[in-house]
Structures are given as C-alpha cells and as structure tokens.
C-alpha cells in the first residue's frame, strides 16, 4: 500500500462573534492571502471547533474530521482527496480583563478556540497537551491581537509531527482500563458492534470524553488508526482502491503477521463516516442515502429526541446506558458463553489490579491488567475470529472430504463467536474487503479456536454469579449502610441519653417543687392553726390581739392598787375613830370587842391581793400558744412596773442529789412584799 505524502500541520483561531456566530479569525502555516476553509469547502469548521455547550466549562477539547481536496486532484497514490483531522482547545475570558477591548466585543465574556489540523490523529495525545498549554498562555496575555506565541507553536508542530510518523504505534482515546472497569461486558458488545458497521451515535455533555470513547474503540483494531484516510466523507474509497493481497509472511514481525491476516478491518470505507464530534449542521450528511454507516458524537440533546432516526445504537455517556433500537442488531450482539467467559476474565484482571489513585495503570506496575495486556487480548480475540471464519469456509467447501479437516479442531469453532453475529458481519463492507484480500488458509497460521472456547460449566455459573453480586456493590452498600447505621445509632444514643437526662432533671425539678409546696403547706397549716388559737383566745378576752393583753393586766394591777388604797384608807379611818372613842368602847359609850375577820374587808392584805392577781394572769397565759408568746416577746417591750414583773410563778431546779428544789424568789419582788407587810403591821400597831 503506497504511503501518503505528509501534510504540514496548520493552525487557526476561531472566534465566537455575538452577531455572526463562530467564524475563523486567523490562519497560521499557510501562505498569506490563502484561506484553506474556502479552498477545501470547510464551512462547518467553526462549528466543529466550538462545540455545543463548550461555554459551560473553563476548557474543553473537540476532535473532528475534514475533507481535503488535495490540490484538486483525485489521484489515488498522491496527495489527492483524503481526510484530515482537527483538534481544538476552547477557552473563555471575562471581557473586562482584556488590555485592549475591541469594539465588536459587546458581551461579558470572549470565547475563542485554537485549532490544529493534521493528516493523522496518531500524535494527537501529545498535541493535546501542548495545545492546552499554548492556548492558556495566549489567553493569559489578555491581548488577542498578539499572535506571536501561536505562530511559533505552529512552526514547532511541523518538526514534532514529522518525527512522530517514524515512531511506533500511538494510541488515542480513553484508558482501556477505565473503559473495561466502567462498562465491563458492554466493552466487548461495543467492539463487536463496530465490526458490524451500524449507525452508532455517542452522546454526552463533555465533548472530549465523547470523542475519546470513539477513538478508544477503533484503537482496539490493530492498525486502523493509521488508515483513516477515507473516514471524513462517505464518497472516499482510496483504501480499497490501493488494497492488495499480501504474498509473503514474516512471522517474526508483528506488522507482517497482522497484514497477512487482513488487518486492519476497514470500518470507514465507501459509504461510511467517522466524526468524533459532529455538529447539528452536519445532520444532512448523516441522513444522506449514500451514508450507510457511521460513528459520530454529539453534545446537543436535540439528537436524543430523534435517536431512532439517526442511530441504530445510542451510547449515552452521561447516563451510562446503551439503547439498541434495531431488533436484528440486538439479537446479533448477544454474547455467547465463550464471549462472556473471555470478557469476564479480562474484567477480573482489571479489577484485581485497579488503583483508584492511578486508574490508567495497574497496582505495582504489573503487566496483567495493563493497557498493553488489554490490547494484546483483543488482538488475540480478533485473530482467532478471522481464523475461525476462514476455517468455516474451508469446511463448507470440503465438507465431502473428511481428510481435509483438521483433526485437532472439533466442530465449528466459529460458532463460539455467535452465529447471528457472524451472519450479520458477513454482510458488511469490511468483511468483503477482508475476504477478498486474504488467503483462504489463515487457520494454518493462527489456531481457529476461541480464546475461551468450551461449553457452559459450573465455574462459568459461579463466576457469573460472583460478578453479578460484585456489580451490585453489596460491600460498598453494606459498608455505607453500616456507617450510616453506626452514625445514626450514635446520634440516637446521644438523643436518648439527652432525653433521659432531661426527663430526670424534670423529675428532680418536680420533686423539688413538690417538696417546697409541702413545706409551704405545712407552714400555712401551722400558721392557720396558730391564728385559730389566737382568734379563740382573743374572742374569750374580747380582744382581737393574737398575743397576751398586757394592757389589761396592767389595768388589773392598777385596779388592785386602787382597791389596796381604798382598803388602807378604810383602815386608817377606822383606826382614827378608835383613837377618838377609845379601843375598848363604842362611840355610844358601850364596850366593843376587837374587830373580827367578818368585820374586815374580804381581801385583808396587799400580798393576798397581789397573789390573786398573779393567779388570774397565769391562767390567762396558759390559754396562749408558745409561738404567740414568743412572737409577743420578740415584738413587745414590757413597761416597768407591768404585771410581768409582778408575776412570780414558782420555779424549780435540780439539786446535787437530782431532786427538785424551789428556786428562791426575786429579791426585788421579795423586798416589795416585805415593805407591804411592814406597812400593814405599822397600821395595825398604830391601831
């Protein structure tokens, strides 16, 4: 196959104008005054560079394909019509941050894309990193009229991509480890779906991920990424026109073996289209009669409303779902037992070496589960498939000659790949090219046997059950459930403990309040009882006072004093009369006896009168409670000469032998009584 002449990479800037929409602002790497977009009919280039929804992120990348006229010539062995590949980096900046703000900038943000166009996507992994750095640096200048950094970047790309052509295979796309870890057996379903060349539509809100998913799938077919010269237009067919059957084989060279086995399987030939990002303006090409199959991506949700019209299978990356609208395609993509065993083995190898910190490489940097390991497994699967198909054709051709069959091959090994899928694949364009350009005895080079051939065994059932249980993520759910349960239990325990503490505190408060009420009630009862006794005592003495009526006692003492004075006056008058008439005779001259007790007053002495008053006062005090007496004693000050001084109740005390003895009376009171008795005696003596 003749090698295409290299195409010098070019660079352009796409600006989003608020009135005219996306448009190319400048070109780098082309002669002055030349517009490649006009010369090659690229009216959709600005829309491919600025993907729908790119304004929602700080930075986004878009990948697309372009039709290249090739100097207007249609030569198959020269730089004729072929496909070019573009990668763009989109960024935006606040218009107020610009040093020189152009007049046409009327919006709050300025959005631009820097685009690199090359003839092969092999080196886009390296270009992507450099393009991102250069675009960020250009935006950091805050002056979009200075293109010096972009000019120097384009000049460096010429040398970089020229050296990249001489290096070994480069792969583009998402990590295969991430692809298998995320999609598991659907990875093999999508791979076999690509070989059937249906209308595949990838959708997602993140443009770069949509594009990378498609590149990852086509990179699983060895050599295909180097032979995408016909993918930009369904009318291109240069690959078939230059395809020849290999006549020699060097088994020591991998590239020679792959070429002899008919690889790569050309998925994008005549009638096929590959557009990693396809804008809505390109839908007319998808609906064209000449477009039989395609693999495209979109970030516009409007396509989801017409998915049945524009797709046989829809892969929604946001929802991680796969919708197969064609019933025949769904039947053909059903995996066989051997297929499930094979992809389960590959998935287990990835999961066993999975590292969340570094998902693109296995733990401990081992080979099992690595990118190269996965590619080698898919290459072995594809070679076994091609060999088994050739052996089936050979068996059908020599079915009447048992000696022509291989003794070490039992039955039909191609059936392990699925009869429905094989029937659908034999109707595709890539099968037609493969069958035309390969030898009929490929099974002599590669064993015609499925890598995981064999019927259903108990191990398959156990493995499938284990994987289905693993897909349920029960450990994670149980762990999260245990964490949630432990967290809720701790919080519940705290709440219950707090509730019990609050309840106990409330009970203590209630008990304290009850105790205070009881004490208050007791005090109230005692006070009421004392008040009742005082009221009874007051009613008996006709006095409302609660304590002893000391004024009444004083009045009684005064009355006694008056009576004593009257008594003494009567005795004085009687004694004077006796002195006049003589003690032995009466006034009439009769002789009278000494006065008897009946002739004297009932109260004969002051001492007796005082003793009588003390008895009355003592009886009155007995009717009062000790509390009232104490209260009265605390608030009433006795006047000198009051009845309390005159009350002389007998008191006793314990002597040395423990017997009661009478306490001697107050000397002052005794002196008063003795004075009273002496006065009485003098009165009697005078008489």
Short mmCIF file of N, CA and C in Angstrom, two decimals, residues 177 181 344-355 361-364 368-369 467:
data_model
loop_
_atom_site.label_atom_id
_atom_site.label_comp_id
_atom_site.label_asym_id
_atom_site.label_seq_id
_atom_site.Cartn_x
_atom_site.Cartn_y
_atom_site.Cartn_z
N UNK A 177 -8.34 0.56 30.49
CA UNK A 177 -8.64 0.07 31.84
C UNK A 177 -9.90 0.74 32.38
N UNK A 181 -13.33 -1.17 33.17
CA UNK A 181 -13.78 -1.06 34.57
C UNK A 181 -15.17 -0.44 34.65
N UNK A 344 -15.25 -11.67 31.01
CA UNK A 344 -15.22 -11.76 32.47
C UNK A 344 -13.78 -11.93 32.97
N UNK A 345 -13.02 -12.74 32.24
CA UNK A 345 -11.62 -12.90 32.59
C UNK A 345 -10.86 -11.57 32.49
N UNK A 346 -11.12 -10.82 31.42
CA UNK A 346 -10.45 -9.54 31.23
C UNK A 346 -10.89 -8.52 32.29
N UNK A 347 -12.15 -8.52 32.60
CA UNK A 347 -12.66 -7.59 33.62
C UNK A 347 -12.08 -7.92 34.99
N UNK A 348 -11.97 -9.20 35.28
CA UNK A 348 -11.40 -9.61 36.57
C UNK A 348 -9.94 -9.19 36.67
N UNK A 349 -9.21 -9.30 35.54
CA UNK A 349 -7.80 -8.89 35.55
C UNK A 349 -7.66 -7.39 35.82
N UNK A 350 -8.58 -6.60 35.29
CA UNK A 350 -8.54 -5.15 35.52
C UNK A 350 -8.95 -4.82 36.95
N UNK A 351 -9.99 -5.47 37.43
CA UNK A 351 -10.48 -5.17 38.79
C UNK A 351 -9.48 -5.60 39.85
N UNK A 352 -8.79 -6.70 39.61
CA UNK A 352 -7.80 -7.17 40.60
C UNK A 352 -6.61 -6.23 40.71
N UNK A 353 -6.34 -5.49 39.66
CA UNK A 353 -5.19 -4.57 39.67
C UNK A 353 -5.62 -3.11 39.68
N UNK A 354 -6.86 -2.87 40.05
CA UNK A 354 -7.39 -1.49 39.98
C UNK A 354 -6.84 -0.65 41.12
N UNK A 355 -6.47 0.58 40.77
CA UNK A 355 -5.96 1.54 41.74
C UNK A 355 -6.70 2.85 41.53
N UNK A 361 -3.11 2.72 35.25
CA UNK A 361 -2.04 1.72 35.38
C UNK A 361 -2.36 0.77 36.53
N UNK A 362 -1.95 -0.49 36.41
CA UNK A 362 -2.27 -1.46 37.46
C UNK A 362 -1.42 -1.25 38.70
N UNK A 363 -1.84 -1.90 39.77
CA UNK A 363 -1.09 -1.84 41.02
C UNK A 363 0.31 -2.44 40.83
N UNK A 364 1.27 -1.86 41.48
CA UNK A 364 2.65 -2.35 41.46
C UNK A 364 3.23 -2.42 40.05
N UNK A 368 -0.13 -7.69 33.96
CA UNK A 368 -1.52 -8.16 33.93
C UNK A 368 -2.45 -7.00 34.24
N UNK A 369 -3.42 -6.80 33.35
CA UNK A 369 -4.39 -5.72 33.53
C UNK A 369 -3.93 -4.39 32.99
N UNK A 467 -19.69 -12.17 39.71
CA UNK A 467 -19.59 -10.86 39.09
C UNK A 467 -20.89 -10.08 39.19
#
